[in-house]
mmCIF file of C-alpha atoms in Angstrom:
data_model
loop_
_atom_site.group_PDB
_atom_site.id
_atom_site.type_symbol
_atom_site.label_atom_id
_atom_site.label_comp_id
_atom_site.label_asym_id
_atom_site.label_seq_id
_atom_site.Cartn_x
_atom_site.Cartn_y
_atom_site.Cartn_z
ATOM 1 C CA MET A 1 134.351 118.007 56.314
ATOM 2 C CA SER A 2 137.767 117.853 58.211
ATOM 3 C CA PRO A 3 140.790 117.301 55.948
ATOM 4 C CA TRP A 4 141.500 113.715 55.428
ATOM 5 C CA LYS A 5 143.986 112.480 57.958
ATOM 6 C CA GLU A 6 146.483 110.593 55.852
ATOM 7 C CA LYS A 7 149.391 109.424 57.725
ATOM 8 C CA THR A 8 150.923 106.166 56.949
ATOM 9 C CA MET A 9 152.212 103.035 58.859
ATOM 10 C CA ALA A 10 153.868 100.072 57.884
ATOM 11 C CA ARG A 11 151.102 97.179 57.779
ATOM 12 C CA SER A 12 153.454 94.920 59.781
ATOM 13 C CA THR A 13 153.779 97.031 62.923
ATOM 14 C CA LEU A 14 149.978 97.501 63.073
ATOM 15 C CA VAL A 15 148.067 95.297 65.710
ATOM 16 C CA SER A 16 144.476 93.864 65.449
ATOM 17 C CA PRO A 17 141.379 95.449 67.244
ATOM 18 C CA SER A 18 141.373 92.577 69.825
ATOM 19 C CA GLU A 19 145.286 92.997 70.546
ATOM 20 C CA ALA A 20 144.784 96.658 70.828
ATOM 21 C CA ASP A 21 141.797 96.294 73.178
ATOM 22 C CA LYS A 22 144.538 94.209 75.685
ATOM 23 C CA GLN A 23 147.317 96.418 75.274
ATOM 24 C CA TYR A 24 144.869 99.682 75.988
ATOM 25 C CA ALA A 25 143.668 98.094 78.727
ATOM 26 C CA LYS A 26 146.850 97.289 80.441
ATOM 27 C CA ALA A 27 148.117 100.780 79.596
ATOM 28 C CA SER A 28 145.136 102.553 81.103
ATOM 29 C CA ASN A 29 144.980 100.242 84.038
ATOM 30 C CA LEU A 30 145.179 102.769 87.130
ATOM 31 C CA VAL A 31 145.507 99.983 90.039
ATOM 32 C CA ARG A 32 149.362 100.304 89.808
ATOM 33 C CA PRO A 33 149.554 103.881 89.537
ATOM 34 C CA ALA A 34 147.310 104.207 92.278
ATOM 35 C CA ILE A 35 149.659 101.759 94.687
ATOM 36 C CA PHE A 36 152.702 103.504 93.200
ATOM 37 C CA PHE A 37 151.731 107.303 94.222
ATOM 38 C CA LEU A 38 150.177 106.101 97.489
ATOM 39 C CA VAL A 39 153.771 104.594 98.323
ATOM 40 C CA THR A 40 155.399 107.924 97.113
ATOM 41 C CA ALA A 41 153.463 110.282 99.133
ATOM 42 C CA VAL A 42 154.873 107.995 102.459
ATOM 43 C CA ILE A 43 158.488 108.143 101.022
ATOM 44 C CA PHE A 44 158.287 111.890 100.504
ATOM 45 C CA LEU A 45 156.806 112.393 103.881
ATOM 46 C CA LEU A 46 159.821 110.536 105.272
ATOM 47 C CA LEU A 47 162.265 112.204 103.669
ATOM 48 C CA SER A 48 161.340 115.616 104.888
ATOM 49 C CA GLY A 49 163.953 115.557 107.138
ATOM 50 C CA TYR A 50 166.537 115.198 104.498
ATOM 51 C CA ILE A 51 165.056 117.416 101.726
ATOM 52 C CA PRO A 52 163.457 121.098 101.806
ATOM 53 C CA GLY A 53 160.542 120.616 103.862
ATOM 54 C CA GLY A 54 158.217 122.289 101.489
ATOM 55 C CA ILE A 55 159.226 120.242 98.704
ATOM 56 C CA ALA A 56 158.866 117.110 100.710
ATOM 57 C CA LEU A 57 155.423 118.136 101.932
ATOM 58 C CA PHE A 58 154.422 119.294 98.585
ATOM 59 C CA PHE A 59 154.797 116.260 96.918
ATOM 60 C CA SER A 60 153.897 114.185 99.615
ATOM 61 C CA VAL A 61 150.300 115.802 99.380
ATOM 62 C CA TYR A 62 150.697 115.640 95.374
ATOM 63 C CA CYS A 63 151.169 112.068 94.892
ATOM 64 C CA LEU A 64 148.458 111.052 97.977
ATOM 65 C CA LEU A 65 146.168 112.839 95.743
ATOM 66 C CA LEU A 66 147.100 111.485 92.539
ATOM 67 C CA GLY A 67 146.816 108.148 94.438
ATOM 68 C CA ILE A 68 143.187 108.606 95.258
ATOM 69 C CA ALA A 69 141.966 109.995 91.972
ATOM 70 C CA SER A 70 144.222 106.953 90.424
ATOM 71 C CA ALA A 71 142.241 104.477 93.003
ATOM 72 C CA PHE A 72 138.933 106.198 92.003
ATOM 73 C CA LEU A 73 139.275 106.468 87.974
ATOM 74 C CA ALA A 74 140.480 102.555 88.520
ATOM 75 C CA VAL A 75 137.153 101.731 90.338
ATOM 76 C CA THR A 76 134.765 103.820 87.574
ATOM 77 C CA GLN A 77 136.784 101.809 84.796
ATOM 78 C CA MET A 78 135.636 98.451 86.455
ATOM 79 C CA LEU A 79 131.988 99.582 86.949
ATOM 80 C CA ARG A 80 131.789 100.940 83.261
ATOM 81 C CA ARG A 81 128.754 100.673 81.738
ATOM 82 C CA TYR A 82 129.515 101.439 78.141
ATOM 83 C CA ASP A 83 125.660 102.125 77.216
ATOM 84 C CA ARG A 84 125.870 105.298 78.819
ATOM 85 C CA TRP A 85 128.077 106.755 76.724
ATOM 86 C CA ILE A 86 126.100 105.984 73.215
ATOM 87 C CA VAL A 87 123.387 108.585 72.108
ATOM 88 C CA HIS A 88 120.622 107.905 69.562
ATOM 89 C CA VAL A 89 119.193 110.453 67.853
ATOM 90 C CA GLU A 90 115.775 110.041 66.275
ATOM 91 C CA GLY A 91 115.979 109.994 62.652
ATOM 92 C CA LYS A 92 120.064 110.402 62.431
ATOM 93 C CA GLY A 93 121.700 107.698 63.879
ATOM 94 C CA ILE A 94 123.946 107.179 66.680
ATOM 95 C CA SER A 95 127.034 108.857 68.310
ATOM 96 C CA ILE A 96 129.654 107.792 71.006
ATOM 97 C CA ARG A 97 130.609 110.389 73.379
ATOM 98 C CA PRO A 98 134.106 110.476 74.851
ATOM 99 C CA THR A 99 134.934 109.965 78.490
ATOM 100 C CA LEU A 100 137.456 112.814 79.415
ATOM 101 C CA ALA A 101 138.021 111.806 83.312
ATOM 102 C CA LEU A 102 141.460 110.568 82.826
ATOM 103 C CA VAL A 103 142.439 113.689 80.620
ATOM 104 C CA ARG A 104 140.810 116.086 83.000
ATOM 105 C CA VAL A 105 142.682 114.711 85.949
ATOM 106 C CA LYS A 106 146.149 114.452 83.971
ATOM 107 C CA GLN A 107 145.525 118.095 83.126
ATOM 108 C CA ILE A 108 144.838 119.123 86.543
ATOM 109 C CA ALA A 109 147.714 117.167 88.053
ATOM 110 C CA PHE A 110 150.204 119.409 85.800
ATOM 111 C CA GLY A 111 148.298 122.420 86.726
ATOM 112 C CA ILE A 112 149.256 121.576 90.487
ATOM 113 C CA GLY A 113 152.690 120.816 89.656
ATOM 114 C CA ILE A 114 153.379 124.123 88.108
ATOM 115 C CA ALA A 115 152.414 125.594 91.314
ATOM 116 C CA CYS A 116 154.971 123.700 93.007
ATOM 117 C CA ALA A 117 157.217 126.842 93.930
ATOM 118 C CA PRO A 118 154.886 129.010 95.541
ATOM 119 C CA ILE A 119 153.414 126.366 97.409
ATOM 120 C CA ALA A 120 156.424 124.634 98.486
ATOM 121 C CA ILE A 121 157.696 128.293 99.463
ATOM 122 C CA ILE A 122 154.262 129.142 101.943
ATOM 123 C CA ILE A 123 154.476 125.759 103.252
ATOM 124 C CA GLU A 124 158.439 126.462 104.298
ATOM 125 C CA VAL A 125 157.653 129.687 105.772
ATOM 126 C CA LEU A 126 154.380 128.378 107.851
ATOM 127 C CA VAL A 127 155.660 125.267 108.939
ATOM 128 C CA THR A 128 159.988 124.980 109.257
ATOM 129 C CA HIS A 129 160.729 129.069 109.344
ATOM 130 C CA SER A 130 163.910 128.238 107.906
ATOM 131 C CA ALA A 131 165.729 130.936 105.546
ATOM 132 C CA VAL A 132 167.849 128.090 104.256
ATOM 133 C CA GLY A 133 165.105 125.624 103.460
ATOM 134 C CA THR A 134 162.844 128.389 101.587
ATOM 135 C CA VAL A 135 165.894 129.343 99.081
ATOM 136 C CA LEU A 136 166.259 125.817 98.845
ATOM 137 C CA SER A 137 162.292 125.345 97.934
ATOM 138 C CA LEU A 138 162.340 128.032 95.919
ATOM 139 C CA ILE A 139 165.184 126.860 93.804
ATOM 140 C CA THR A 140 163.816 122.970 93.579
ATOM 141 C CA GLY A 141 160.057 124.152 93.555
ATOM 142 C CA LEU A 142 161.029 126.516 90.244
ATOM 143 C CA MET A 143 162.726 123.605 88.516
ATOM 144 C CA PHE A 144 159.766 121.523 88.876
ATOM 145 C CA SER A 145 157.000 124.148 88.133
ATOM 146 C CA THR A 146 159.026 124.568 84.913
ATOM 147 C CA MET A 147 159.265 120.870 84.079
ATOM 148 C CA PHE A 148 155.350 120.852 84.937
ATOM 149 C CA TYR A 149 154.817 123.597 82.564
ATOM 150 C CA PHE A 150 156.046 121.958 79.711
ATOM 151 C CA MET A 151 154.590 119.031 80.447
ATOM 152 C CA PHE A 152 151.384 120.528 80.236
ATOM 153 C CA MET A 153 151.891 122.572 76.903
ATOM 154 C CA SER A 154 153.563 119.672 75.443
ATOM 155 C CA SER A 155 150.032 117.551 75.921
ATOM 156 C CA PRO A 156 147.968 117.290 73.216
ATOM 157 C CA HIS A 157 144.612 117.155 75.025
ATOM 158 C CA ARG A 158 144.492 120.383 76.307
ATOM 159 C CA LEU A 159 141.236 121.080 78.097
ATOM 160 C CA TRP A 160 140.292 124.223 75.962
ATOM 161 C CA LEU A 161 141.123 122.600 72.680
ATOM 162 C CA ILE A 162 138.965 119.589 73.175
ATOM 163 C CA HIS A 163 135.786 119.908 71.165
ATOM 164 C CA GLN A 164 132.132 119.009 73.060
ATOM 165 C CA GLY A 165 131.026 116.460 70.213
ATOM 166 C CA PRO A 166 130.990 113.001 69.933
ATOM 167 C CA ILE A 167 134.170 111.097 69.094
ATOM 168 C CA ILE A 168 132.331 108.891 66.642
ATOM 169 C CA GLU A 169 129.029 109.049 64.856
ATOM 170 C CA PHE A 170 127.096 106.054 62.778
ATOM 171 C CA THR A 171 124.824 107.353 60.222
ATOM 172 C CA PRO A 172 122.733 106.103 57.374
ATOM 173 C CA GLU A 173 124.863 108.069 54.874
ATOM 174 C CA ASP A 174 128.338 107.490 56.542
ATOM 175 C CA VAL A 175 130.495 106.967 59.727
ATOM 176 C CA ALA A 176 132.271 109.872 61.044
ATOM 177 C CA PHE A 177 135.762 110.074 63.315
ATOM 178 C CA ARG A 178 136.619 113.200 65.437
ATOM 179 C CA SER A 179 139.647 112.973 67.602
ATOM 180 C CA LEU A 180 139.196 114.909 70.795
ATOM 181 C CA ILE A 181 140.950 118.016 69.286
ATOM 182 C CA ASP A 182 139.815 117.686 65.910
ATOM 183 C CA LYS A 183 138.037 121.086 64.205
ATOM 184 C CA SER A 184 135.086 118.958 62.556
ATOM 185 C CA ALA A 185 134.569 115.323 61.695
ATOM 186 C CA THR A 186 136.118 113.089 58.963
ATOM 187 C CA ARG A 187 132.816 111.903 57.227
ATOM 188 C CA ILE A 188 133.287 108.675 55.235
ATOM 189 C CA PRO A 189 130.268 107.659 53.094
ATOM 190 C CA TRP A 190 129.547 103.760 53.442
ATOM 191 C CA ASP A 191 129.663 103.445 49.824
ATOM 192 C CA ARG A 192 133.530 103.747 49.941
ATOM 193 C CA HIS A 193 133.602 101.142 52.464
ATOM 194 C CA PRO A 194 135.691 102.140 55.417
ATOM 195 C CA THR A 195 137.803 99.859 57.071
ATOM 196 C CA VAL A 196 139.251 99.693 60.223
ATOM 197 C CA LYS A 197 142.727 98.480 59.294
ATOM 198 C CA GLY A 198 144.753 97.998 62.493
ATOM 199 C CA PHE A 199 146.167 99.898 65.399
ATOM 200 C CA SER A 200 149.394 101.151 66.522
ATOM 201 C CA PRO A 201 151.011 99.704 69.195
ATOM 202 C CA ILE A 202 150.252 100.197 72.616
ATOM 203 C CA PRO A 203 153.374 100.156 75.194
ATOM 204 C CA ASP A 204 152.769 99.329 78.672
ATOM 205 C CA THR A 205 153.863 103.110 79.811
ATOM 206 C CA GLY A 206 150.428 104.275 78.173
ATOM 207 C CA ASP A 207 152.741 107.551 76.573
ATOM 208 C CA GLN A 208 151.710 106.262 72.983
ATOM 209 C CA LEU A 209 147.900 107.697 71.794
ATOM 210 C CA PRO A 210 145.820 104.779 70.588
ATOM 211 C CA LEU A 211 145.627 105.570 67.182
ATOM 212 C CA MET A 212 143.458 103.741 64.565
ATOM 213 C CA TYR A 213 144.268 103.245 61.138
ATOM 214 C CA VAL A 214 141.306 103.477 58.546
ATOM 215 C CA SER A 215 141.189 102.672 54.445
ATOM 216 C CA ALA A 216 138.402 103.729 52.440
ATOM 217 C CA ASP A 217 137.867 103.385 48.394
ATOM 218 C CA GLY A 218 139.606 106.271 46.767
ATOM 219 C CA ALA A 219 141.896 107.500 49.348
ATOM 220 C CA ASN A 220 145.552 107.056 48.823
ATOM 221 C CA ARG A 221 146.610 106.280 52.337
ATOM 222 C CA ASP A 222 144.812 104.876 55.539
ATOM 223 C CA MET A 223 143.892 107.731 57.684
ATOM 224 C CA GLU A 224 144.454 108.196 61.123
ATOM 225 C CA PHE A 225 142.626 108.894 64.282
ATOM 226 C CA ASP A 226 143.476 109.458 67.653
ATOM 227 C CA MET A 227 141.061 107.229 69.682
ATOM 228 C CA THR A 228 142.153 108.710 73.179
ATOM 229 C CA GLY A 229 138.771 108.850 75.400
ATOM 230 C CA ILE A 230 137.074 106.014 73.243
ATOM 231 C CA PRO A 231 134.770 104.633 76.252
ATOM 232 C CA ILE A 232 134.022 100.909 74.427
ATOM 233 C CA PRO A 233 136.497 98.504 73.153
ATOM 234 C CA LEU A 234 138.361 99.768 70.165
ATOM 235 C CA SER A 235 137.408 95.789 68.739
ATOM 236 C CA ARG A 236 133.293 96.818 69.185
ATOM 237 C CA VAL A 237 134.056 99.968 66.607
ATOM 238 C CA ASP A 238 135.425 97.598 64.217
ATOM 239 C CA SER A 239 132.637 95.375 64.778
ATOM 240 C CA LEU A 240 130.129 97.957 63.699
ATOM 241 C CA VAL A 241 131.801 99.161 60.430
ATOM 242 C CA THR A 242 132.458 95.523 59.424
ATOM 243 C CA TYR A 243 128.859 94.558 59.998
ATOM 244 C CA PHE A 244 127.392 97.785 58.066
ATOM 245 C CA ASN A 245 129.831 97.116 55.388
ATOM 246 C CA ASN A 246 129.015 93.619 54.944
ATOM 247 C CA ARG A 247 124.999 94.549 55.392
ATOM 248 C CA PRO A 248 124.423 97.679 53.538
ATOM 249 C CA GLU A 249 120.603 96.959 53.673
ATOM 250 C CA LYS A 250 120.584 97.765 57.046
ATOM 251 C CA LEU A 251 122.020 101.105 57.060
ATOM 252 C CA ALA A 252 118.605 102.580 56.943
ATOM 253 C CA MET A 253 117.762 101.212 60.318
ATOM 254 C CA LEU A 254 120.149 103.470 62.295
ATOM 255 C CA ALA A 255 117.750 106.009 62.043
ATOM 256 C CA SER A 256 115.366 104.243 64.087
ATOM 257 C CA SER A 257 115.162 102.956 67.747
ATOM 258 C CA GLU A 258 115.235 99.305 66.649
ATOM 259 C CA GLY A 259 118.301 99.898 64.783
ATOM 260 C CA ALA A 260 120.126 101.688 67.180
ATOM 261 C CA ARG A 261 118.985 99.195 69.879
ATOM 262 C CA MET A 262 120.682 96.624 67.286
ATOM 263 C CA ALA A 263 124.130 98.813 66.740
ATOM 264 C CA CYS A 264 124.057 99.239 70.562
ATOM 265 C CA ALA A 265 123.851 95.477 71.096
ATOM 266 C CA ILE A 266 127.154 95.414 68.873
ATOM 267 C CA LEU A 267 128.799 98.196 70.661
ATOM 268 C CA THR A 268 128.424 97.058 74.103
ATOM 269 C CA ALA A 269 128.805 93.396 73.711
ATOM 270 C CA ARG A 270 131.192 92.069 76.331
#
């Protein structure tokens, strides 16, 4: 069992699961970023005569790729089927696997950004043949490469830190939460009545992690879990936890196919 995540937040600042769903959906909507990156790609192309050509062409292609990736992810978000992320293990219960597409795209984008300096120099040498442009591309590229490196290293969800297991598990004995970079799951027995107390507000910029706060009998403070990668609405998680808290006699059903279908119906309800 992993250590209790016991960070507190003033109750007045927490938002309800349904409100958190709205905020999270708005913050993670990739339609606007897709449009922004595609427009920015055109702008950098137009600026190629005013700024170092290597930098202009690098960021034009870079933003074009980000725009295409954002558009693709936006479409997959709209077509997402929640049930594909829910796994039933006969005799044990159900688990929810995280979706990592957006996390992976961000990490790849940082990685390409780190390579800005050498790529910009290669473009400058092959395309413009300008010594001054090469020097300017080198200096500017190094600045951007350094910036992307620090962004990459400050990211909490670097790919090699992410576990390969489920983000949430429901079993007849307990409910387990495991944020993407937790080494082990935090298991809360049902007899301790785990309760979702609320979520931290999520601004439109999306720079705030979707933090969920859970209370349990005997714990001095609410436990904090980063729900980045959760593939289903946060309110559905709250609904299933509440359902089993109010109907403990139904817990044994989680190990059966019938119980799993019932739990999946709650989790995937629109």
